[in-house]
Amino acid sequence: MMPVYKDSSCSPEQRADDLLARMTLEEKIGQMIQISCSVASESEAEEWAAHRFAGSFLYAFGDTAKHLQELALSTRLGIPILFGIDAIHGHALNTGATVFPSQLSMSCSWNPELVQKAGRVTAKEVASEGLHWTFSPVLCLGRDLRWGRINETFGEDQYLAGILGAAIIKGYQGEHLADPDSILACAKHYIAYGESLGGRDSYDTSASMRKVREVFLPPFAEAVKAGCATMMASYQSVDGTPVSASEKLLKDLLKDELGFKGFVVTDWENVRNLVVRQGVAADMKEAAAKALNAGNDMIMNTPEFYYAAIELVKAGVVKESIIDQAVRRILFIKFALGLFDGKCRPQNNKHNTLACSEHLDINMKLTRESIVLLENRNNILPLKSNIKKIAVIGPNADDIQAQFGDWTYFSHPDLNPSAVPKIETWTVLRGIKELSSKYKAEVVYHKGCDIMDPEDQDIEGAARLASSADAVIAVIGDCLAQNGEYKDRADLDLSGSQQKLLEALKACGKPLIVVLVNGKPLSIPWAAKYSDALIEAFNSGMFGGKAVAEIIFGETNPSGRLSISFPYHSGQLPVYYNQLPGWHGAKYMDMPSEPLYSFGYGLSYTSFEYSNLKLSKNICNTDDTVAVNTDVRNTGSIDGMETVQLYVRDLASSVVTPVKQLKGFKKVEIKAGETVTIEIPLDIRELFIVNEAEEYVVEPGEFEIMVGPDSRDSVLHKTRLVVE
Ligand code: GLC
């Protein structure tokens, strides 16, 4: 008689329960251990797979994964290993894989369908290598721009992050988790990790539970609704309690209240850090007990937890039922994934899957829609046919590492600047060169200066070259060394001699098109004011340069919209749009009140006009859905895409609420001269606030409904709605 856990006709729940009942304490606790192949030696990894039944490994690639899996399958119960990897904008730790724009870059597409497709492509490429799980999406919010990991976020807004997070999770996990191409998603870093003190990575987030619920929880709630299989507990403490020691956040809120059925993996060494960094545990046994009671199910890269947990249970300090709860969640996901039914062995289709033409097409489409046009004075773009010589100047014009951004084979698992992509890559220089041949324009290039080292520059040489051209394209921004974990910045000005370079290029008197290749908004008021055109690409992936060049030559009409605000100066932070109202402090004495660029902002080569804002009803009750309608006319001469945005303000609430909050959007193609009527459904339950008692409530009263091209008051059309 086949045991239930081996019977694929039984449910994952039944199989998990059956298997759990057969396991020893050591085999159970082994499942909770995640070993990193970037830390453990090969023999240590083999030990963990064969003799201590480690449930998961990360940073195991191809052959190593196959070998470790064989060892696991040969153990008494043959429980397959779950292989996790940071595939956060494509399977970008593999040199042959499709490298998408970063989350921040792709979030500027405001295109959930394309983001979901990017997730699907990533899943196929990760699965083709025999791996099962990506530590993505990041649902942290990019609100303090000093933080090093802004590039990994979907921007500053919880509504947009929730929509795009749910989309990419569906892409990763597919229709059915057990499908061969489906992999586990991991919503991270739970919770409020980007809001740490001073934007400093892993420092305490001083936020009340009400603030956590109101601002940071919504994207994770969307992830749970989307069926996200795993969550990652963040490094830092919230109001003094490390997340991995917080029963309130992990057990009560995430598992009990939100009903999360998957498992929680800690971030890197969280349990060890309870002792050595955060000082909330005297030793590993105390840390292990706290972590177990809080609701961490899998422990990343703290192998000593294994021995401490066994001791704790044997000493009766921790009930075995706590272990069972964690292991049951892990086994449930392994069964749901199909890991016991053949998915534990790699497919042999890797060669025709990685960066195949279908995947590249999806990437090109998404990259095109992710580029944001910020300035276009006198319609200098698209470049006109009288431009016969173009000077491409700047440190990021031909730097694929800067363009790829974080979490690729250049940056992880260890810094590897000599890695060679096996895929086609398009820097801005290559894009301009290849497209300008079509327009019979000559292209010259000069790096001009280094991104960081002020001494390393030849600004005179660059200026001389620029003077000989009809137009100058300056490609600047930041680099890998200025983004990522441990890489927060207090000063967001252009580093090195980039500002000097820009001013020297401007002095040449030629049209100056500035392209930003960067991991986060920078304080670039001079470039905003004196460039003739300004394009924001962020870390736009393997096709970034091609998409930028298509826009410069007018083959693509830009449609990107900022998912994050830009400051004039880092001292102006925070500049995110959905702040609570103040009045005296609306602005600093020495700084404008508005951000340099606002959330939702972006230009097109055509123009759009909004009219006829009306609601299907102006008085409604709390369980209604109100249709918000507006006409949008393409008043220009070329077709274009517009992202119609819907913001709401609660005009009378029991707690102070944001001056506006995004509650819907629609990206539409509108032909030149055409008018379309856009309808955005507004579910009144979305107008919730979190009151002082931390309850989610929709409070009756008057609301301001705003619709327009971005979040600036000056462009929004407004009307009122009364909720009874
Ligand atoms: C890192 C990051 C997390 C990543 C994990 C595994 O330190 O904080 O985002 O998924 O470790 O690489």
XYZ file of C-alpha atoms and ligand atoms in Angstrom:
736
model
C 0.000 0.000 0.000
C 1.544 3.282 -1.111
C 1.993 5.720 1.796
C -0.356 8.742 1.527
C 2.522 11.179 1.236
C 3.687 9.448 -1.942
C 0.198 9.360 -3.436
C -0.232 12.305 -5.791
C -4.006 11.746 -5.837
C -4.146 12.920 -2.196
C -4.215 16.626 -1.296
C -1.079 18.509 -0.249
C -2.600 18.872 3.221
C -3.187 15.131 3.591
C 0.260 14.293 2.280
C 1.950 16.823 4.578
C 0.131 15.456 7.620
C 0.990 11.858 6.685
C 4.671 12.642 6.112
C 4.952 14.740 9.266
C 3.671 11.826 11.327
C 6.484 9.648 10.010
C 9.326 12.118 10.742
C 11.799 12.151 13.638
C 12.464 15.412 15.470
C 15.798 15.793 13.645
C 14.182 15.225 10.243
C 11.541 17.840 11.090
C 13.977 20.499 12.237
C 16.175 19.739 9.233
C 13.340 20.858 6.975
C 13.462 24.288 8.642
C 17.113 24.809 7.735
C 18.122 26.743 4.614
C 21.805 26.441 3.765
C 23.611 28.881 1.479
C 25.949 27.368 -1.094
C 27.754 30.700 -1.150
C 28.840 30.046 2.461
C 28.881 26.264 3.071
C 31.690 24.291 1.484
C 30.728 21.485 -0.888
C 31.292 18.855 1.792
C 29.332 20.828 4.380
C 26.470 21.199 1.917
C 26.564 17.452 1.253
C 26.479 16.769 5.002
C 23.416 18.966 5.392
C 21.642 17.307 2.475
C 22.488 13.703 3.312
C 22.630 13.603 7.105
C 20.757 16.598 8.527
C 17.997 16.733 5.947
C 18.236 20.450 5.222
C 14.932 21.407 3.606
C 16.331 24.118 1.352
C 19.480 25.573 -0.188
C 20.088 28.921 -1.834
C 22.704 29.943 -4.364
C 22.869 26.349 -5.630
C 23.018 26.317 -9.424
C 22.692 23.576 -12.023
C 24.950 20.641 -11.247
C 25.360 21.449 -7.549
C 21.585 21.466 -7.155
C 21.276 18.145 -8.981
C 23.941 16.542 -6.795
C 22.435 17.781 -3.524
C 18.985 16.683 -4.630
C 20.220 13.149 -5.302
C 21.653 13.033 -1.782
C 18.345 14.213 -0.282
C 16.311 11.739 -2.307
C 18.489 8.914 -0.980
C 17.676 9.648 2.672
C 15.186 7.559 4.658
C 12.112 9.595 3.694
C 13.540 11.089 0.490
C 12.155 14.581 1.090
C 13.236 16.720 -1.902
C 15.189 19.919 -1.369
C 13.692 23.279 -2.261
C 16.214 25.408 -4.173
C 15.760 29.166 -3.806
C 17.467 31.962 -5.772
C 17.285 35.726 -6.083
C 15.755 35.970 -9.538
C 14.341 39.422 -8.982
C 14.403 40.941 -12.456
C 14.830 37.795 -14.488
C 17.005 34.830 -13.554
C 19.812 37.352 -13.631
C 22.340 35.359 -11.605
C 22.616 33.077 -14.646
C 24.750 34.600 -17.434
C 22.515 33.148 -20.155
C 19.180 34.338 -18.800
C 16.855 37.174 -19.764
C 17.696 40.282 -17.712
C 14.642 42.486 -17.232
C 14.544 46.077 -16.019
C 14.765 46.314 -12.214
C 11.496 46.399 -10.263
C 11.816 50.184 -9.958
C 12.329 50.534 -13.694
C 9.557 48.122 -14.704
C 7.155 49.731 -12.211
C 7.336 52.905 -14.344
C 5.533 50.942 -17.065
C 2.384 50.885 -14.892
C 1.621 47.752 -16.917
C 0.597 44.811 -14.685
C 0.056 42.532 -17.689
C 3.633 42.957 -18.898
C 4.997 42.678 -15.349
C 3.105 39.407 -14.963
C 4.605 38.157 -18.247
C 8.070 39.072 -16.970
C 7.328 36.922 -13.930
C 6.268 34.037 -16.152
C 9.438 34.272 -18.246
C 11.553 34.354 -15.101
C 9.744 31.313 -13.718
C 10.369 29.319 -16.896
C 14.058 30.190 -16.910
C 14.532 29.446 -13.191
C 12.573 26.167 -13.485
C 14.560 25.117 -16.555
C 17.651 25.091 -14.346
C 15.978 22.853 -11.757
C 15.438 25.594 -9.196
C 12.037 26.100 -7.562
C 11.745 29.427 -5.756
C 12.562 33.080 -6.303
C 13.018 35.534 -3.440
C 10.825 38.042 -5.211
C 8.871 40.392 -5.307
C 10.123 43.111 -3.029
C 7.029 44.846 -1.631
C 8.927 47.333 0.490
C 8.089 50.945 -0.401
C 10.712 53.341 -1.762
C 9.928 56.290 0.538
C 13.297 57.181 2.006
C 15.534 57.612 -1.038
C 18.700 57.463 1.047
C 18.108 53.696 1.456
C 20.350 51.524 -0.742
C 17.622 49.176 -1.942
C 15.221 51.593 -3.658
C 16.012 49.904 -6.996
C 14.396 46.712 -5.754
C 11.046 48.345 -4.955
C 8.025 48.998 -7.157
C 8.317 52.651 -6.078
C 6.766 54.656 -3.248
C 3.107 53.753 -3.387
C 1.425 50.857 -1.603
C -1.463 50.589 -4.114
C 0.799 50.358 -7.186
C 3.188 48.003 -5.362
C 0.247 45.774 -4.471
C -1.057 45.608 -8.045
C 2.378 44.925 -9.559
C 3.350 42.554 -6.742
C 0.230 40.451 -7.264
C 0.879 40.475 -11.017
C 4.455 39.215 -10.811
C 3.493 36.617 -8.185
C 0.873 35.262 -10.622
C 3.580 35.246 -13.262
C 5.964 33.277 -11.087
C 3.382 30.826 -9.737
C 1.320 30.414 -12.893
C -2.143 28.881 -13.043
C -1.048 25.929 -10.902
C 1.948 25.797 -8.592
C 2.523 22.166 -9.640
C 2.968 23.079 -13.322
C 6.517 22.329 -14.540
C 7.239 26.018 -15.217
C 5.805 27.376 -11.968
C 8.057 28.441 -9.128
C 7.358 29.757 -5.647
C 7.208 33.516 -5.158
C 8.397 35.172 -1.963
C 6.908 38.504 -0.912
C 9.587 40.442 0.919
C 10.783 41.927 3.136
C 7.952 41.682 5.600
C 7.587 44.400 6.935
C 8.317 48.161 6.730
C 11.985 47.412 5.971
C 12.429 50.445 3.698
C 11.297 52.851 6.398
C 14.271 52.320 8.701
C 15.896 55.126 10.680
C 17.545 57.591 8.320
C 17.078 55.238 5.409
C 19.873 53.145 6.894
C 19.619 49.487 5.914
C 18.494 47.105 8.700
C 18.038 49.861 11.300
C 14.884 50.070 13.389
C 11.648 51.170 11.745
C 9.938 53.499 14.154
C 6.341 52.879 13.141
C 3.210 52.115 15.124
C 1.180 49.040 14.322
C -1.438 51.435 12.948
C 1.097 52.906 10.529
C 2.295 49.393 9.594
C -1.287 48.423 8.808
C -2.130 51.608 6.930
C 0.996 52.017 4.806
C 3.083 48.846 4.642
C 0.658 45.956 4.997
C -1.561 46.524 1.897
C 0.901 45.156 -0.692
C 1.486 42.052 1.467
C -2.271 41.587 1.823
C -2.501 41.671 -1.991
C 0.292 39.091 -2.134
C -1.604 36.782 0.233
C -4.744 37.237 -1.896
C -2.664 36.354 -4.969
C -1.711 33.090 -3.241
C 1.928 33.957 -2.665
C 3.567 30.767 -1.402
C 6.227 32.278 0.865
C 7.077 35.476 2.718
C 10.454 36.681 3.895
C 10.832 38.202 7.357
C 12.871 41.380 7.171
C 16.093 42.105 9.025
C 15.054 45.036 11.065
C 13.006 45.689 14.144
C 9.701 47.531 14.113
C 9.404 49.853 17.079
C 12.097 47.860 18.864
C 10.944 44.288 18.148
C 12.899 42.448 15.448
C 10.429 41.090 12.885
C 11.842 37.588 13.367
C 11.065 37.886 17.074
C 7.619 39.377 16.570
C 4.728 36.990 17.198
C 2.414 39.953 16.642
C 3.676 40.571 13.104
C 4.332 37.012 11.935
C 1.803 34.840 13.729
C -1.050 37.149 14.725
C -1.083 39.546 11.768
C 0.310 37.609 8.790
C -0.788 34.054 9.545
C -3.895 34.419 11.690
C -5.419 37.709 10.529
C -4.401 37.706 6.845
C -4.746 33.932 6.663
C -1.357 33.352 5.037
C -1.076 29.591 4.404
C 2.447 29.370 3.023
C 5.655 29.571 5.007
C 7.855 32.357 6.324
C 11.585 32.259 5.627
C 13.817 34.608 7.588
C 16.164 36.942 5.827
C 19.892 36.237 5.919
C 21.002 35.296 9.465
C 18.027 36.958 11.143
C 18.077 34.426 13.973
C 21.797 34.817 14.616
C 21.313 38.591 14.503
C 18.809 38.437 17.364
C 21.921 37.673 19.438
C 24.821 39.419 17.741
C 23.185 42.529 16.228
C 19.913 43.285 17.947
C 20.716 41.958 21.390
C 17.272 40.589 22.157
C 18.612 37.100 22.910
C 21.520 36.146 25.133
C 22.430 33.070 23.089
C 21.342 30.901 20.185
C 18.948 28.856 22.302
C 17.065 31.960 23.408
C 17.126 33.263 19.837
C 15.840 29.964 18.481
C 13.024 29.879 21.019
C 12.005 33.463 20.148
C 12.146 32.736 16.439
C 10.067 29.577 16.802
C 7.418 31.188 18.982
C 7.193 34.207 16.656
C 6.317 32.063 13.632
C 9.464 31.847 11.472
C 9.174 28.582 9.556
C 12.464 28.394 7.642
C 15.758 29.765 8.915
C 18.091 31.266 6.289
C 21.796 30.767 6.869
C 21.863 30.202 10.614
C 22.680 26.462 10.651
C 23.364 26.435 14.399
C 19.604 26.868 14.843
C 19.316 23.130 14.031
C 21.134 22.004 17.176
C 19.560 24.667 19.415
C 16.042 23.744 18.314
C 16.616 20.029 18.946
C 17.880 20.818 22.428
C 14.957 23.148 23.161
C 12.374 20.525 22.230
C 14.181 17.731 24.076
C 14.397 19.951 27.161
C 10.682 20.733 26.906
C 11.365 24.466 26.522
C 9.675 24.539 23.122
C 6.735 22.262 22.328
C 7.223 19.913 19.390
C 3.858 21.158 18.141
C 5.545 24.500 17.339
C 8.042 22.629 15.160
C 5.175 20.672 13.576
C 3.356 23.884 12.630
C 6.406 25.215 10.810
C 7.302 21.927 9.108
C 3.720 21.286 8.066
C 3.693 24.648 6.218
C 6.970 23.827 4.474
C 5.812 20.324 3.465
C 2.432 21.677 2.329
C 4.207 24.045 -0.082
C 6.598 21.319 -1.266
C 3.640 19.067 -2.091
C 1.655 21.914 -3.678
C 4.692 22.753 -5.821
C 4.791 19.182 -7.120
C 8.251 18.674 -5.696
C 7.469 15.077 -4.683
C 5.955 14.373 -8.100
C 8.843 14.829 -10.450
C 9.542 18.539 -10.174
C 12.530 17.806 -7.976
C 14.587 16.956 -11.046
C 15.637 19.685 -13.496
C 13.954 19.788 -16.874
C 16.273 19.270 -19.793
C 14.963 22.254 -21.764
C 17.294 24.862 -20.303
C 19.077 25.443 -23.606
C 16.006 26.475 -25.577
C 14.397 28.322 -22.680
C 17.001 30.778 -21.434
C 16.657 34.081 -23.338
C 14.614 32.473 -26.125
C 13.081 34.860 -28.683
C 9.625 34.795 -27.066
C 11.177 35.814 -23.741
C 13.236 38.553 -25.339
C 10.173 39.964 -27.100
C 8.360 40.276 -23.777
C 11.400 41.946 -22.257
C 11.680 44.439 -25.121
C 7.996 45.386 -24.807
C 8.281 45.896 -21.043
C 11.537 47.838 -21.331
C 10.044 50.191 -23.927
C 7.157 51.011 -21.596
C 9.408 51.511 -18.584
C 11.406 54.487 -19.890
C 10.195 57.889 -18.642
C 10.542 61.136 -20.591
C 10.902 63.919 -18.010
C 11.800 66.961 -20.137
C 11.488 67.716 -23.837
C 12.034 71.439 -24.391
C 10.991 72.791 -27.763
C 10.253 69.221 -28.771
C 13.951 68.654 -29.323
C 13.022 64.947 -29.312
C 12.589 62.958 -31.420
C 15.886 64.013 -33.010
C 15.330 65.689 -36.354
C 16.924 64.658 -39.636
C 19.222 67.711 -39.618
C 21.239 66.057 -36.852
C 24.153 64.555 -38.722
C 26.642 63.997 -35.901
C 25.801 62.817 -32.397
C 28.205 62.836 -29.443
C 27.372 60.194 -26.838
C 29.155 61.206 -23.660
C 29.162 59.960 -20.074
C 30.169 57.261 -17.586
C 26.997 55.219 -18.060
C 26.782 55.426 -21.831
C 28.487 52.083 -22.287
C 28.404 50.402 -18.857
C 26.222 47.310 -18.858
C 26.889 46.689 -15.153
C 25.414 50.076 -14.222
C 22.525 49.471 -16.590
C 21.733 45.999 -15.194
C 21.740 47.225 -11.601
C 21.620 45.016 -8.529
C 21.151 41.218 -8.152
C 22.785 40.043 -11.329
C 25.862 37.904 -11.995
C 27.947 41.090 -11.725
C 26.867 41.714 -8.138
C 25.794 38.357 -6.602
C 26.406 35.962 -5.019
C 29.785 37.706 -4.825
C 31.001 40.778 -6.677
C 32.086 39.528 -10.098
C 32.874 42.486 -12.374
C 34.546 40.162 -14.876
C 31.390 38.107 -15.500
C 30.495 37.907 -19.187
C 26.818 37.933 -20.234
C 25.935 35.159 -22.706
C 23.041 37.303 -23.938
C 22.855 40.321 -26.232
C 23.073 43.569 -24.263
C 22.277 47.071 -25.485
C 23.897 49.987 -23.723
C 22.756 53.474 -24.714
C 25.888 53.838 -26.860
C 25.111 50.676 -28.799
C 21.478 51.717 -29.176
C 22.362 55.145 -30.548
C 25.056 53.747 -32.835
C 22.816 51.069 -34.324
C 19.790 53.278 -34.796
C 21.675 56.307 -36.089
C 23.033 54.316 -39.010
C 19.403 54.242 -40.212
C 19.354 58.032 -40.019
C 22.765 58.461 -41.620
C 24.092 60.220 -38.532
C 27.664 59.767 -37.353
C 28.179 58.832 -33.669
C 31.224 59.703 -31.564
C 31.742 58.624 -27.941
C 33.648 59.780 -24.885
C 33.282 58.520 -21.298
C 33.894 62.037 -19.953
C 34.363 61.033 -16.322
C 34.005 58.246 -13.788
C 30.754 57.888 -11.843
C 32.435 58.231 -8.452
C 36.088 59.227 -8.717
C 36.212 63.030 -9.219
C 39.858 62.849 -10.372
C 39.147 60.352 -13.099
C 37.818 62.684 -15.811
C 38.677 64.231 -19.153
C 36.001 66.844 -19.350
C 37.921 68.998 -21.791
C 38.275 66.080 -24.186
C 34.584 65.298 -23.882
C 33.616 68.927 -24.426
C 35.819 69.181 -27.497
C 34.125 66.154 -28.994
C 30.694 67.513 -28.088
C 31.479 70.824 -29.790
C 32.098 68.955 -33.031
C 28.619 67.356 -32.966
C 25.091 68.580 -33.766
C 23.589 67.075 -30.607
C 24.925 65.679 -27.348
C 23.530 62.707 -25.445
C 24.928 62.659 -21.895
C 24.418 59.366 -20.042
C 24.937 59.726 -16.293
C 23.522 58.397 -13.013
C 25.017 56.073 -10.449
C 26.641 52.654 -10.238
C 26.554 49.266 -8.513
C 28.767 50.542 -5.722
C 26.070 53.109 -4.845
C 23.068 50.792 -4.684
C 22.105 47.716 -2.700
C 22.487 46.342 0.782
C 24.903 48.308 2.976
C 24.937 51.073 0.337
C 22.719 53.853 1.647
C 23.555 57.438 0.590
C 23.071 60.617 2.576
C 23.728 62.807 -0.467
C 21.796 62.133 -3.684
C 23.637 64.669 -5.839
C 25.455 63.412 -8.929
C 28.731 61.894 -7.696
C 32.251 62.326 -9.112
C 32.637 64.985 -11.815
C 29.279 64.309 -13.486
C 27.860 67.743 -12.718
C 30.982 69.447 -14.050
C 30.729 67.297 -17.161
C 27.092 68.295 -17.733
C 27.912 71.996 -17.375
C 30.826 71.718 -19.756
C 28.646 69.930 -22.299
C 25.929 72.540 -21.936
C 28.507 75.276 -22.565
C 29.148 73.771 -25.994
C 25.817 75.269 -27.023
C 24.460 72.113 -28.664
C 21.136 70.442 -27.828
C 21.786 68.480 -24.626
C 19.826 65.266 -24.096
C 20.485 63.790 -20.654
C 19.802 60.097 -20.015
C 19.764 58.794 -16.435
C 20.931 55.232 -15.754
C 20.541 54.932 -11.993
C 19.193 52.776 -9.175
C 17.137 55.501 -7.497
C 15.935 59.088 -7.901
C 18.852 61.534 -7.676
C 18.702 65.233 -6.787
C 19.324 66.672 -10.250
C 17.778 70.159 -10.263
C 20.457 71.533 -12.640
C 19.920 68.740 -15.202
C 16.166 69.196 -14.892
C 16.488 72.892 -15.635
C 19.221 73.022 -18.277
C 18.854 69.846 -20.280
C 16.892 70.167 -23.496
C 15.572 66.685 -22.917
C 15.790 64.383 -19.895
C 15.092 60.648 -19.976
C 14.906 58.394 -16.878
C 15.769 54.754 -17.577
C 16.782 53.585 -14.067
C 18.344 50.076 -14.324
C 16.623 49.123 -17.561
C 18.153 45.691 -18.174
C 19.618 44.089 -21.276
C 17.551 46.115 -23.764
C 17.683 49.442 -21.939
C 19.922 51.175 -24.464
C 17.825 50.015 -27.381
C 14.604 51.298 -25.800
C 16.214 54.657 -25.009
C 17.550 54.979 -28.560
C 14.151 54.124 -30.061
C 12.634 56.930 -28.020
C 15.362 59.413 -28.966
C 14.851 58.640 -32.665
C 11.065 58.619 -32.317
C 10.477 54.935 -33.136
C 8.765 54.614 -29.767
C 6.504 57.177 -28.182
C 7.519 57.142 -24.475
C 4.764 56.073 -22.052
C 6.608 55.528 -18.747
C 5.310 57.300 -15.648
C 7.328 57.750 -12.441
C 6.472 55.317 -9.662
C 8.626 57.388 -7.312
C 9.135 61.092 -6.621
C 12.411 62.981 -7.126
C 13.777 65.479 -4.558
C 15.576 68.762 -5.222
C 17.939 67.807 -2.432
C 18.262 64.879 -0.034
C 17.542 67.299 2.781
C 14.029 67.664 1.358
C 13.188 64.009 2.053
C 10.603 62.548 2.382
C 9.017 63.725 -0.882
C 6.581 60.867 -1.539
C 3.224 62.203 -2.688
C 0.784 60.618 -0.235
C 1.829 62.449 2.903
C -0.383 63.512 5.759
C -1.222 67.221 5.563
C 0.679 69.804 7.551
C 0.532 73.535 7.131
C 3.406 75.488 8.657
C 5.930 72.987 7.384
C 4.558 72.759 3.849
C 7.998 73.700 2.680
C 11.522 74.376 3.876
C 12.710 77.973 3.829
C 15.430 77.003 1.382
C 13.598 74.499 -0.814
C 10.515 74.465 -3.047
C 7.481 72.721 -1.607
C 6.927 70.349 -4.524
C 9.251 67.445 -5.382
C 11.490 67.935 -8.419
C 9.397 65.309 -10.229
C 6.114 63.942 -8.938
C 4.717 60.469 -8.550
C 2.893 59.416 -11.740
C 4.626 62.047 -13.911
C 5.978 61.431 -17.410
C 5.801 63.062 -20.853
C 4.690 61.724 -24.214
C 5.458 62.933 -27.752
C 1.778 63.705 -28.002
C -0.509 65.454 -25.486
C -3.697 64.476 -23.699
C -6.659 66.484 -22.476
C -9.043 65.391 -19.715
C -12.724 66.363 -19.541
C -16.165 65.255 -18.360
C -15.144 63.757 -15.045
C -18.277 62.191 -13.628
C -19.259 59.497 -11.169
C -21.931 56.878 -11.673
C -23.313 58.189 -8.402
C -22.314 61.024 -6.086
C -23.852 59.500 -2.980
C -23.134 55.868 -2.163
C -22.797 53.467 0.704
C -19.811 51.553 1.960
C -20.297 48.357 -0.004
C -20.906 50.094 -3.339
C -18.656 50.312 -6.379
C -18.729 53.711 -8.059
C -17.684 54.068 -11.698
C -15.330 57.003 -12.194
C -15.559 58.189 -15.797
C -13.491 60.702 -17.682
C -12.903 61.565 -21.320
C -9.305 61.709 -22.509
C -8.434 63.191 -25.870
C -5.163 62.744 -27.714
C -4.720 66.329 -28.889
C -1.426 65.652 -30.673
C -0.501 64.251 -34.061
C 0.751 60.807 -33.058
C -0.750 57.847 -31.240
C 0.277 57.477 -27.642
C -0.337 55.638 -24.357
C -1.683 57.514 -21.352
C -1.897 56.228 -17.770
C -5.072 57.693 -16.331
C -4.702 57.908 -12.553
C -7.398 58.012 -9.881
C -6.617 59.563 -6.495
C -8.863 59.936 -3.473
C -8.812 62.104 -0.359
C -10.882 61.389 2.735
C -12.023 64.858 3.732
C -13.254 64.030 7.207
C -11.752 61.066 9.041
C -11.139 60.053 12.634
C -7.384 60.051 12.037
C -5.391 62.328 9.737
C -5.277 60.760 6.260
C -3.055 61.429 3.216
C -3.660 64.481 1.036
C -4.273 61.977 -1.750
C -3.926 58.244 -2.283
C -3.818 56.317 -5.565
C -6.882 54.074 -5.785
C -6.944 53.082 -9.448
C -5.319 53.581 -12.848
C -5.723 52.544 -16.455
C -3.079 52.598 -19.165
C -4.655 53.089 -22.572
C -3.535 53.558 -26.174
C -5.250 56.593 -27.714
C -4.962 57.316 -31.426
C -4.027 60.841 -32.574
C -7.038 63.143 -32.418
C -9.248 60.527 -30.765
C -11.224 60.858 -27.551
C -11.827 57.821 -25.375
C -14.019 57.494 -22.287
C -12.164 55.804 -19.483
C -13.999 54.088 -16.674
C -12.175 53.200 -13.488
C -14.229 51.254 -10.921
C -13.834 52.546 -7.384
C -14.648 49.894 -4.805
C -15.755 51.980 -1.802
C -14.254 49.399 0.545
C -10.898 50.589 -0.833
C -11.526 53.907 0.924
C -10.678 52.299 4.246
C -8.642 53.999 6.882
C -6.980 52.367 9.874
C -8.493 54.073 12.908
C -6.864 54.629 16.255
C -8.056 51.204 17.399
C -6.251 49.726 14.363
C -9.531 48.733 12.753
C -9.951 48.873 8.982
C -13.037 50.988 8.481
C -14.687 53.062 5.754
C -15.965 56.090 7.572
C -19.030 57.830 6.108
C -18.441 61.367 4.935
C -17.197 63.366 1.979
C -14.354 62.288 -0.288
C -12.528 64.153 -3.003
C -12.173 62.140 -6.207
C -9.308 63.230 -8.468
C -8.392 62.042 -11.965
C -5.494 63.051 -14.183
C -2.114 62.302 -15.772
C -0.112 62.374 -12.530
C -0.326 63.232 -8.811
C 0.202 67.018 -9.054
C -2.757 69.091 -7.857
C -2.281 71.400 -10.839
C -3.255 68.696 -13.341
C -5.962 66.791 -11.450
C -9.673 67.139 -12.190
C -11.753 66.912 -9.031
C -15.269 66.082 -7.873
C -16.916 65.047 -4.628
C -18.417 61.801 -3.410
C -20.482 61.296 -0.267
C -20.313 57.925 1.441
C -23.327 57.367 3.690
C 19.745 39.101 1.245
C 18.555 39.989 1.056
C 17.351 39.246 0.563
C 17.811 38.078 -0.284
C 18.519 37.106 0.624
C 19.073 35.894 -0.134
O 20.545 39.503 2.268
O 18.166 40.833 2.127
O 16.573 40.178 -0.191
O 16.704 37.438 -0.889
O 19.563 37.718 1.350
O 20.026 36.291 -1.054
